[in-house]
mmCIF file of C-alpha atoms in Angstrom:
data_model
loop_
_atom_site.group_PDB
_atom_site.id
_atom_site.type_symbol
_atom_site.label_atom_id
_atom_site.label_comp_id
_atom_site.label_asym_id
_atom_site.label_seq_id
_atom_site.Cartn_x
_atom_site.Cartn_y
_atom_site.Cartn_z
ATOM 1 C CA UNK A 201 -37.033 15.650 -26.042
ATOM 2 C CA UNK A 202 -33.699 17.899 -26.210
ATOM 3 C CA UNK A 203 -34.908 20.057 -22.872
ATOM 4 C CA UNK A 204 -35.107 16.679 -21.266
ATOM 5 C CA UNK A 205 -31.749 15.650 -22.505
ATOM 6 C CA UNK A 206 -30.379 18.637 -21.349
ATOM 7 C CA UNK A 207 -32.044 18.381 -18.055
ATOM 8 C CA UNK A 208 -30.415 14.958 -17.560
ATOM 9 C CA UNK A 209 -26.896 16.387 -18.099
ATOM 10 C CA UNK A 210 -27.558 19.215 -15.837
ATOM 11 C CA UNK A 211 -28.358 16.616 -13.145
ATOM 12 C CA UNK A 212 -25.666 14.533 -13.773
ATOM 13 C CA UNK A 213 -22.943 17.542 -13.531
ATOM 14 C CA UNK A 214 -24.568 18.757 -10.165
ATOM 15 C CA UNK A 215 -24.648 15.606 -8.560
ATOM 16 C CA UNK A 216 -20.920 14.864 -9.891
ATOM 17 C CA UNK A 217 -19.943 18.486 -8.370
ATOM 18 C CA UNK A 218 -21.454 17.696 -5.128
ATOM 19 C CA UNK A 219 -21.056 14.023 -4.759
ATOM 20 C CA UNK A 220 -17.242 14.002 -5.574
ATOM 21 C CA UNK A 221 -15.970 17.813 -3.960
ATOM 22 C CA UNK A 222 -12.165 17.774 -3.996
ATOM 23 C CA UNK A 223 -10.116 19.209 -1.758
ATOM 24 C CA UNK A 224 -7.687 21.233 -4.305
ATOM 25 C CA UNK A 225 -4.079 19.577 -3.588
ATOM 26 C CA UNK A 226 -1.713 20.570 -6.287
ATOM 27 C CA UNK A 227 -0.108 23.076 -3.499
ATOM 28 C CA UNK A 228 1.387 19.848 -2.966
ATOM 29 C CA UNK A 229 3.199 19.471 -6.081
ATOM 30 C CA UNK A 230 5.357 22.045 -5.935
ATOM 31 C CA UNK A 231 7.401 20.679 -2.891
ATOM 32 C CA UNK A 232 11.054 19.468 -3.488
ATOM 33 C CA UNK A 233 11.557 15.809 -2.916
ATOM 34 C CA UNK A 234 15.280 14.172 -3.378
ATOM 35 C CA UNK A 235 15.481 11.104 -5.519
ATOM 36 C CA UNK A 236 18.686 9.040 -4.719
ATOM 37 C CA UNK A 237 21.410 9.338 -6.724
ATOM 38 C CA UNK A 238 22.644 6.671 -9.214
ATOM 39 C CA UNK A 239 21.153 4.937 -12.071
ATOM 40 C CA UNK A 240 19.505 1.385 -12.201
ATOM 41 C CA UNK A 241 21.317 -1.415 -11.393
ATOM 42 C CA UNK A 242 22.167 -4.579 -14.735
ATOM 43 C CA UNK A 243 19.587 -6.430 -12.401
ATOM 44 C CA UNK A 244 16.656 -4.315 -13.154
ATOM 45 C CA UNK A 245 17.173 -5.894 -16.771
ATOM 46 C CA UNK A 246 16.181 -9.033 -15.371
ATOM 47 C CA UNK A 247 13.093 -7.529 -13.480
ATOM 48 C CA UNK A 248 11.997 -5.865 -16.560
ATOM 49 C CA UNK A 249 12.169 -8.796 -17.820
ATOM 50 C CA UNK A 250 9.761 -10.725 -15.272
ATOM 51 C CA UNK A 251 7.184 -8.140 -15.604
ATOM 52 C CA UNK A 252 6.945 -8.835 -19.179
ATOM 53 C CA UNK A 253 6.281 -12.362 -18.232
ATOM 54 C CA UNK A 254 3.766 -11.170 -16.264
ATOM 55 C CA UNK A 255 2.045 -9.965 -18.787
ATOM 56 C CA UNK A 256 2.368 -12.402 -21.232
ATOM 57 C CA UNK A 257 0.535 -15.234 -18.458
ATOM 58 C CA UNK A 258 -2.077 -13.296 -19.290
ATOM 59 C CA UNK A 259 -2.463 -12.010 -22.615
ATOM 60 C CA UNK A 260 -5.221 -13.172 -25.112
ATOM 61 C CA UNK A 261 -7.231 -14.028 -21.902
ATOM 62 C CA UNK A 262 -10.431 -12.002 -20.553
ATOM 63 C CA UNK A 263 -12.752 -11.651 -17.233
ATOM 64 C CA UNK A 264 -12.365 -13.998 -14.739
ATOM 65 C CA UNK A 265 -9.768 -16.385 -16.858
ATOM 66 C CA UNK A 266 -7.264 -13.007 -16.973
ATOM 67 C CA UNK A 267 -7.447 -12.326 -13.280
ATOM 68 C CA UNK A 268 -7.154 -16.429 -12.001
ATOM 69 C CA UNK A 269 -3.729 -15.914 -14.437
ATOM 70 C CA UNK A 270 -2.398 -12.964 -12.727
ATOM 71 C CA UNK A 271 -3.479 -14.091 -9.505
ATOM 72 C CA UNK A 272 -1.227 -17.416 -9.790
ATOM 73 C CA UNK A 273 1.577 -15.439 -11.724
ATOM 74 C CA UNK A 274 2.070 -13.556 -8.523
ATOM 75 C CA UNK A 275 2.046 -16.434 -6.211
ATOM 76 C CA UNK A 276 4.795 -17.960 -7.803
ATOM 77 C CA UNK A 277 7.194 -15.157 -7.749
ATOM 78 C CA UNK A 278 8.810 -16.444 -4.540
ATOM 79 C CA UNK A 279 9.419 -19.901 -5.926
ATOM 80 C CA UNK A 280 12.634 -20.773 -6.136
ATOM 81 C CA UNK A 281 14.084 -18.013 -3.739
ATOM 82 C CA UNK A 282 16.095 -19.181 -0.417
ATOM 83 C CA UNK A 283 13.811 -18.098 2.155
ATOM 84 C CA UNK A 284 14.812 -18.658 6.140
ATOM 85 C CA UNK A 285 11.307 -17.632 7.880
ATOM 86 C CA UNK A 286 9.025 -20.313 8.947
ATOM 87 C CA UNK A 287 5.781 -20.006 7.259
ATOM 88 C CA UNK A 288 2.918 -20.797 8.977
ATOM 89 C CA UNK A 289 -0.587 -20.590 8.113
ATOM 90 C CA UNK A 290 -3.515 -18.979 10.318
ATOM 91 C CA UNK A 291 -7.316 -19.472 10.033
ATOM 92 C CA UNK A 292 -8.611 -16.769 11.934
ATOM 93 C CA UNK A 293 -8.050 -14.197 10.943
ATOM 94 C CA UNK A 294 -6.962 -15.531 7.692
ATOM 95 C CA UNK A 295 -3.290 -14.991 6.970
ATOM 96 C CA UNK A 296 0.616 -16.479 7.213
ATOM 97 C CA UNK A 297 2.761 -15.777 10.206
ATOM 98 C CA UNK A 298 6.377 -15.264 8.923
ATOM 99 C CA UNK A 299 8.802 -15.708 11.983
ATOM 100 C CA UNK A 300 12.643 -15.493 11.029
ATOM 101 C CA UNK A 301 14.741 -17.504 13.135
ATOM 102 C CA UNK A 302 15.194 -16.084 16.481
ATOM 103 C CA UNK A 303 13.023 -13.310 16.153
ATOM 104 C CA UNK A 304 11.085 -11.774 19.130
ATOM 105 C CA UNK A 305 7.283 -12.718 18.625
ATOM 106 C CA UNK A 306 6.141 -10.168 21.123
ATOM 107 C CA UNK A 307 7.331 -7.714 18.419
ATOM 108 C CA UNK A 308 4.638 -7.862 15.725
ATOM 109 C CA UNK A 309 4.084 -5.905 12.172
ATOM 110 C CA UNK A 310 0.893 -6.574 10.043
ATOM 111 C CA UNK A 311 1.773 -6.899 6.506
ATOM 112 C CA UNK A 312 -1.154 -5.847 3.901
ATOM 113 C CA UNK A 313 0.129 -7.137 0.078
ATOM 114 C CA UNK A 314 -0.552 -5.194 -3.090
ATOM 115 C CA UNK A 315 -2.385 -6.729 -5.591
ATOM 116 C CA UNK A 316 -5.053 -3.485 -7.092
ATOM 117 C CA UNK A 317 -7.330 -4.923 -4.313
ATOM 118 C CA UNK A 318 -8.048 -7.900 -6.551
ATOM 119 C CA UNK A 319 -4.728 -10.156 -6.799
ATOM 120 C CA UNK A 320 -1.952 -10.879 -4.190
ATOM 121 C CA UNK A 321 -1.480 -13.135 -1.054
ATOM 122 C CA UNK A 322 0.449 -13.346 1.440
ATOM 123 C CA UNK A 323 2.601 -15.875 -0.453
ATOM 124 C CA UNK A 324 3.018 -13.644 -3.447
ATOM 125 C CA UNK A 325 4.790 -11.467 -1.055
ATOM 126 C CA UNK A 326 6.991 -14.034 0.997
ATOM 127 C CA UNK A 327 10.263 -12.410 -0.351
ATOM 128 C CA UNK A 328 9.113 -8.844 1.335
ATOM 129 C CA UNK A 329 7.347 -9.977 4.856
ATOM 130 C CA UNK A 330 10.470 -12.774 5.416
ATOM 131 C CA UNK A 331 12.755 -9.712 4.851
ATOM 132 C CA UNK A 332 10.820 -7.842 6.860
ATOM 133 C CA UNK A 333 10.973 -10.458 9.891
ATOM 134 C CA UNK A 334 14.516 -10.225 10.153
ATOM 135 C CA UNK A 335 14.858 -6.408 10.192
ATOM 136 C CA UNK A 336 12.223 -6.040 12.515
ATOM 137 C CA UNK A 337 13.384 -8.702 15.304
ATOM 138 C CA UNK A 338 9.269 -9.156 14.894
ATOM 139 C CA UNK A 339 6.773 -12.043 13.935
ATOM 140 C CA UNK A 340 5.281 -10.982 10.747
ATOM 141 C CA UNK A 341 1.157 -11.881 10.044
ATOM 142 C CA UNK A 342 0.570 -11.320 6.604
ATOM 143 C CA UNK A 343 -3.106 -10.662 6.755
ATOM 144 C CA UNK A 344 -4.989 -12.690 4.079
ATOM 145 C CA UNK A 345 -7.694 -10.144 3.305
ATOM 146 C CA UNK A 346 -10.796 -10.283 0.756
ATOM 147 C CA UNK A 347 -10.284 -9.399 -2.723
ATOM 148 C CA UNK A 348 -12.614 -8.293 -5.300
ATOM 149 C CA UNK A 349 -14.427 -8.656 -7.140
ATOM 150 C CA UNK A 350 -15.862 -12.072 -5.054
ATOM 151 C CA UNK A 351 -15.682 -9.638 -2.258
ATOM 152 C CA UNK A 352 -16.397 -5.528 -1.645
ATOM 153 C CA UNK A 353 -13.802 -3.249 -1.128
ATOM 154 C CA UNK A 354 -14.729 -2.726 2.480
ATOM 155 C CA UNK A 355 -14.550 -6.391 3.022
ATOM 156 C CA UNK A 356 -11.014 -6.423 2.845
ATOM 157 C CA UNK A 357 -10.853 -3.013 4.845
ATOM 158 C CA UNK A 358 -12.609 -4.736 7.703
ATOM 159 C CA UNK A 359 -10.204 -7.882 7.519
ATOM 160 C CA UNK A 360 -7.234 -5.496 8.010
ATOM 161 C CA UNK A 361 -8.994 -3.632 10.828
ATOM 162 C CA UNK A 362 -9.266 -6.572 12.801
ATOM 163 C CA UNK A 363 -6.233 -8.452 11.948
ATOM 164 C CA UNK A 364 -4.675 -5.309 13.893
ATOM 165 C CA UNK A 365 -6.809 -5.462 16.447
ATOM 166 C CA UNK A 366 -5.905 -9.077 17.413
ATOM 167 C CA UNK A 367 -2.707 -8.636 16.702
ATOM 168 C CA UNK A 368 -2.360 -6.509 19.693
ATOM 169 C CA UNK A 369 -3.558 -8.927 22.290
ATOM 170 C CA UNK A 370 -2.461 -12.554 20.055
ATOM 171 C CA UNK A 371 0.732 -13.638 18.726
ATOM 172 C CA UNK A 372 1.834 -16.792 16.643
ATOM 173 C CA UNK A 373 2.203 -19.080 19.797
ATOM 174 C CA UNK A 374 -1.419 -17.685 21.365
ATOM 175 C CA UNK A 375 -2.997 -14.928 23.205
ATOM 176 C CA UNK A 376 -0.062 -13.104 24.410
ATOM 177 C CA UNK A 377 0.343 -9.246 24.402
ATOM 178 C CA UNK A 378 2.687 -7.093 21.977
ATOM 179 C CA UNK A 379 5.559 -5.348 23.056
ATOM 180 C CA UNK A 380 5.842 -3.438 19.356
ATOM 181 C CA UNK A 381 3.762 -3.283 16.489
ATOM 182 C CA UNK A 382 4.000 -1.885 13.347
ATOM 183 C CA UNK A 383 2.024 -1.621 9.793
ATOM 184 C CA UNK A 384 3.670 -2.460 6.346
ATOM 185 C CA UNK A 385 2.175 -2.983 2.945
ATOM 186 C CA UNK A 386 2.613 -2.045 -0.544
ATOM 187 C CA UNK A 387 1.002 -0.520 -2.949
ATOM 188 C CA UNK A 388 -2.996 -1.193 -3.067
ATOM 189 C CA UNK A 389 -2.209 -2.664 0.930
ATOM 190 C CA UNK A 390 -0.238 0.408 0.767
ATOM 191 C CA UNK A 391 -3.584 2.057 1.069
ATOM 192 C CA UNK A 392 -4.890 0.182 3.367
ATOM 193 C CA UNK A 393 -2.031 0.783 5.661
ATOM 194 C CA UNK A 394 -2.250 4.638 5.475
ATOM 195 C CA UNK A 395 -5.907 3.857 5.839
ATOM 196 C CA UNK A 396 -5.696 1.643 9.065
ATOM 197 C CA UNK A 397 -3.660 4.149 10.834
ATOM 198 C CA UNK A 398 -6.315 6.642 10.905
ATOM 199 C CA UNK A 399 -9.051 4.361 11.666
ATOM 200 C CA UNK A 400 -6.532 3.125 14.449
ATOM 201 C CA UNK A 401 -6.357 6.597 15.708
ATOM 202 C CA UNK A 402 -10.004 7.387 15.426
ATOM 203 C CA UNK A 403 -11.043 4.476 17.369
ATOM 204 C CA UNK A 404 -8.735 5.244 20.300
ATOM 205 C CA UNK A 405 -7.088 1.651 19.988
ATOM 206 C CA UNK A 406 -3.341 1.588 20.535
ATOM 207 C CA UNK A 407 -1.418 3.005 17.257
ATOM 208 C CA UNK A 408 1.009 1.017 15.608
ATOM 209 C CA UNK A 409 4.724 2.397 16.546
ATOM 210 C CA UNK A 410 5.665 2.675 13.008
ATOM 211 C CA UNK A 411 4.401 2.036 9.720
ATOM 212 C CA UNK A 412 6.150 1.645 6.236
ATOM 213 C CA UNK A 413 4.309 2.196 3.017
ATOM 214 C CA UNK A 414 5.558 1.238 -0.444
ATOM 215 C CA UNK A 415 4.739 2.779 -3.577
ATOM 216 C CA UNK A 416 1.241 2.749 -1.955
ATOM 217 C CA UNK A 417 -2.030 4.310 -3.645
ATOM 218 C CA UNK A 418 -3.305 7.314 -1.678
ATOM 219 C CA UNK A 419 -5.806 8.853 -3.962
ATOM 220 C CA UNK A 420 -8.391 7.345 -6.269
ATOM 221 C CA UNK A 421 -9.344 10.050 -8.054
ATOM 222 C CA UNK A 422 -6.372 10.132 -10.284
ATOM 223 C CA UNK A 423 -5.666 13.704 -10.030
ATOM 224 C CA UNK A 424 -2.020 13.454 -9.601
ATOM 225 C CA UNK A 425 0.047 14.903 -11.914
ATOM 226 C CA UNK A 426 2.172 11.519 -12.237
ATOM 227 C CA UNK A 427 -1.093 9.142 -12.962
ATOM 228 C CA UNK A 428 -0.281 10.774 -16.132
ATOM 229 C CA UNK A 429 3.317 12.062 -16.754
ATOM 230 C CA UNK A 430 4.402 8.797 -15.929
ATOM 231 C CA UNK A 431 2.700 6.306 -17.669
ATOM 232 C CA UNK A 432 5.189 5.940 -20.405
ATOM 233 C CA UNK A 433 7.851 5.405 -17.830
ATOM 234 C CA UNK A 434 6.024 2.967 -15.518
ATOM 235 C CA UNK A 435 6.438 -0.546 -17.166
ATOM 236 C CA UNK A 436 4.104 -2.368 -14.783
ATOM 237 C CA UNK A 437 1.371 -0.410 -14.258
ATOM 238 C CA UNK A 438 1.319 1.988 -17.657
ATOM 239 C CA UNK A 439 0.207 -0.912 -19.673
ATOM 240 C CA UNK A 440 -2.780 -1.881 -17.288
ATOM 241 C CA UNK A 441 -3.939 1.497 -16.221
ATOM 242 C CA UNK A 442 -2.564 4.153 -18.607
ATOM 243 C CA UNK A 443 -5.376 3.923 -20.860
ATOM 244 C CA UNK A 444 -7.292 5.332 -18.079
ATOM 245 C CA UNK A 445 -5.975 8.717 -18.843
ATOM 246 C CA UNK A 446 -8.402 8.912 -21.812
ATOM 247 C CA UNK A 447 -11.211 8.864 -19.883
ATOM 248 C CA UNK A 448 -12.598 11.799 -18.078
ATOM 249 C CA UNK A 449 -12.057 11.845 -14.486
ATOM 250 C CA UNK A 450 -16.054 12.218 -13.955
ATOM 251 C CA UNK A 451 -16.223 8.565 -15.754
ATOM 252 C CA UNK A 452 -13.639 7.435 -13.385
ATOM 253 C CA UNK A 453 -14.758 8.980 -10.048
ATOM 254 C CA UNK A 454 -18.590 6.925 -11.054
ATOM 255 C CA UNK A 455 -16.867 3.612 -12.137
ATOM 256 C CA UNK A 456 -14.730 3.604 -9.463
ATOM 257 C CA UNK A 457 -18.000 4.316 -6.930
ATOM 258 C CA UNK A 458 -19.787 1.280 -8.702
ATOM 259 C CA UNK A 459 -16.753 -0.918 -8.709
ATOM 260 C CA UNK A 460 -15.518 0.118 -5.010
ATOM 261 C CA UNK A 461 -19.247 0.846 -3.577
ATOM 262 C CA UNK A 462 -17.317 3.851 -1.967
ATOM 263 C CA UNK A 463 -16.839 7.329 -3.073
ATOM 264 C CA UNK A 464 -12.992 7.582 -4.663
ATOM 265 C CA UNK A 465 -12.991 11.133 -2.611
ATOM 266 C CA UNK A 466 -13.620 8.989 0.760
ATOM 267 C CA UNK A 467 -10.829 8.561 3.016
ATOM 268 C CA UNK A 468 -11.004 5.160 3.504
ATOM 269 C CA UNK A 469 -10.245 4.300 -0.267
ATOM 270 C CA UNK A 470 -8.011 7.680 -0.817
ATOM 271 C CA UNK A 471 -5.618 8.258 2.449
ATOM 272 C CA UNK A 472 -4.759 11.349 1.197
ATOM 273 C CA UNK A 473 -8.334 12.825 1.520
ATOM 274 C CA UNK A 474 -8.581 12.600 5.076
ATOM 275 C CA UNK A 475 -7.045 13.948 8.389
ATOM 276 C CA UNK A 476 -3.660 13.068 8.288
ATOM 277 C CA UNK A 477 -2.579 14.687 12.126
ATOM 278 C CA UNK A 478 -1.214 12.544 15.438
ATOM 279 C CA UNK A 479 -0.021 9.638 12.993
ATOM 280 C CA UNK A 480 2.788 7.482 13.882
ATOM 281 C CA UNK A 481 6.428 8.005 12.315
ATOM 282 C CA UNK A 482 6.058 6.793 8.812
ATOM 283 C CA UNK A 483 8.381 5.599 5.828
ATOM 284 C CA UNK A 484 7.067 6.178 2.225
ATOM 285 C CA UNK A 485 9.322 4.294 -0.353
ATOM 286 C CA UNK A 486 8.217 5.089 -4.391
ATOM 287 C CA UNK A 487 10.029 5.126 -7.858
ATOM 288 C CA UNK A 488 10.740 8.403 -9.526
ATOM 289 C CA UNK A 489 9.273 6.478 -12.654
ATOM 290 C CA UNK A 490 6.324 4.873 -11.478
ATOM 291 C CA UNK A 491 2.478 6.383 -12.124
ATOM 292 C CA UNK A 492 2.426 6.442 -7.895
ATOM 293 C CA UNK A 493 4.952 8.822 -7.168
ATOM 294 C CA UNK A 494 3.121 11.979 -6.909
ATOM 295 C CA UNK A 495 0.089 9.705 -4.381
ATOM 296 C CA UNK A 496 3.477 9.213 -2.477
ATOM 297 C CA UNK A 497 4.491 12.725 -2.640
ATOM 298 C CA UNK A 498 1.345 14.447 -1.963
ATOM 299 C CA UNK A 499 0.363 12.310 1.238
ATOM 300 C CA UNK A 500 4.016 13.042 2.881
ATOM 301 C CA UNK A 501 3.384 16.765 2.374
ATOM 302 C CA UNK A 502 0.175 16.824 3.557
ATOM 303 C CA UNK A 503 0.824 14.745 6.768
ATOM 304 C CA UNK A 504 3.962 16.902 7.337
ATOM 305 C CA UNK A 505 1.589 19.982 7.221
ATOM 306 C CA UNK A 506 -0.449 18.310 9.724
ATOM 307 C CA UNK A 507 1.986 17.908 11.898
ATOM 308 C CA UNK A 508 2.858 14.059 11.065
ATOM 309 C CA UNK A 509 5.991 12.699 10.713
ATOM 310 C CA UNK A 510 6.379 11.248 7.605
ATOM 311 C CA UNK A 511 9.460 10.453 5.613
ATOM 312 C CA UNK A 512 9.537 9.915 2.009
ATOM 313 C CA UNK A 513 12.396 8.148 0.034
ATOM 314 C CA UNK A 514 12.641 7.908 -3.665
ATOM 315 C CA UNK A 515 14.507 5.823 -5.900
ATOM 316 C CA UNK A 516 15.740 6.244 -9.789
ATOM 317 C CA UNK A 517 14.105 4.324 -12.171
ATOM 318 C CA UNK A 518 12.887 1.508 -10.305
ATOM 319 C CA UNK A 519 9.654 -0.575 -11.006
ATOM 320 C CA UNK A 520 6.662 0.193 -8.730
ATOM 321 C CA UNK A 521 7.166 -2.240 -5.692
ATOM 322 C CA UNK A 522 11.014 -3.189 -6.553
ATOM 323 C CA UNK A 523 11.101 -4.828 -2.926
ATOM 324 C CA UNK A 524 9.414 -7.927 -4.435
ATOM 325 C CA UNK A 525 12.255 -9.043 -6.450
ATOM 326 C CA UNK A 526 14.832 -8.941 -3.582
ATOM 327 C CA UNK A 527 17.601 -10.436 -3.241
ATOM 328 C CA UNK A 528 17.560 -10.278 -7.189
ATOM 329 C CA UNK A 529 17.648 -6.487 -7.291
ATOM 330 C CA UNK A 530 20.544 -4.287 -5.076
ATOM 331 C CA UNK A 531 17.900 -1.467 -5.098
ATOM 332 C CA UNK A 532 15.449 -4.140 -3.146
ATOM 333 C CA UNK A 533 18.360 -5.004 -0.573
ATOM 334 C CA UNK A 534 19.060 -1.023 -0.115
ATOM 335 C CA UNK A 535 15.626 -0.570 0.403
ATOM 336 C CA UNK A 536 15.359 -3.040 3.298
ATOM 337 C CA UNK A 537 18.489 -1.279 4.838
ATOM 338 C CA UNK A 538 16.536 1.641 4.578
ATOM 339 C CA UNK A 539 13.454 0.639 6.242
ATOM 340 C CA UNK A 540 15.836 -1.194 9.068
ATOM 341 C CA UNK A 541 17.386 2.074 9.551
ATOM 342 C CA UNK A 542 14.202 3.697 10.025
ATOM 343 C CA UNK A 543 12.552 1.287 12.530
ATOM 344 C CA UNK A 544 15.560 1.476 14.771
ATOM 345 C CA UNK A 545 15.532 5.779 14.831
ATOM 346 C CA UNK A 546 12.050 5.362 15.439
ATOM 347 C CA UNK A 547 12.486 3.285 18.494
ATOM 348 C CA UNK A 548 15.505 5.025 19.305
ATOM 349 C CA UNK A 549 13.741 8.361 19.166
ATOM 350 C CA UNK A 550 11.083 6.322 21.361
ATOM 351 C CA UNK A 551 13.235 4.884 23.927
ATOM 352 C CA UNK A 552 14.968 8.827 24.500
ATOM 353 C CA UNK A 553 11.394 10.163 25.328
ATOM 354 C CA UNK A 554 10.751 7.293 27.830
ATOM 355 C CA UNK A 555 14.228 8.112 29.160
ATOM 356 C CA UNK A 556 14.036 12.185 29.508
ATOM 357 C CA UNK A 557 12.800 13.479 32.927
ATOM 358 C CA UNK A 558 9.100 14.959 32.759
ATOM 359 C CA UNK A 559 8.471 13.493 29.228
ATOM 360 C CA UNK A 560 5.844 10.028 29.463
#
C-alpha cells in the first residue's frame, strides 16, 4: 500500500515539474526602478475608507452572494462623480462607448476593466474611461467581456480580441476605419491588455499605436517577491489574496489550472511568460506598496531586454489601481497627466519617423 502512495506522489511531482516548467526570472528583480518622490496625499485616507467599505459590503457573505455584493459595490464607484462624457451602450460587441465632448471618433481606445476576471464592468470604471477619452482625444470602447465563474477565462480573452478587431474598422457611429488605436486596462484587464498585444502581433493584425497597463497582473505563477513581501502594505489585494502565501506554489498552480482551464505558465494568462519582442510603446503604472509591483517590474525588464519600448512609472504608497479614485485623489490626476504626456510623446515620435526621409 505504501509503495502505491509513494508512486502517486512521485507521479504528481513529475507532472508538476513537466507541466509547470518555469523560466527563472529572478535576474529581473535586480533591475533598478525609481519611485516618484513624495508621500501619499491626505485624500488617500478617504480612499482607504472606501476600500474598507468595499470589504464591508461582502463581509459575512460567501460564494455567489459575496461575488454579487462585490460586483454591485464596484459598479457604484463612479456614482456621484461629475463625468462629462457620453456613455453609449453597444450590444455587439457588448460594451460601452465613452465619448468626451469634441473628441475625434476616428481615434479609438479599447479599455479592458479589472476585477480579478470575476467582477467589474464598463460602469465600474467610468471615472477612468471618462478621463482617458479626454486626454487621448479618442472614443473609448469599454468592452464588457464575459466574467468567471459563469464563463470560462478564455471566453473573456476572446471577447477582448474580437472587440479590438472590430474597433479597427468600426466607430461609435458605424463602420469607419480608425486612424489611431490604443489599448488600456487595469489589474486583470491589464493582463488582458498585455496578452492582447502579443496576440495582435502574432496574428498579423494592425498593431496598436500605444498601450497602457495600470497595476497589471502579468504572472499567475505567484513567484514574484512582492506577491508575498507586499501583502501587509496592500490594503486592497492583501486581505483578499494574502492567504495564498501560506499555500505551496504547486498547489496554487494546479488550482489555477482547474479554475482558469489554462496553465498559469501559459502567456495567455501570464503575459510575462511569453515572447515580448516587437510590441508597441507601452506605459505601465504601479505602486511600490502593492502586491503586483514585481509583476510590473519583471514585465518591463523582460520587454526591454527583448527590444520593446516599455516604460514603468511607480508611485509611492498608492492603492492598487488608484486611478479609479480620480478626481478625489490628486495622485490619480497626476497619473492621468502622465498618461497624456506618454500618448503625446508616442505620437510625436511617430510623426518624426514618418517625416524623416528614408524611414517608412
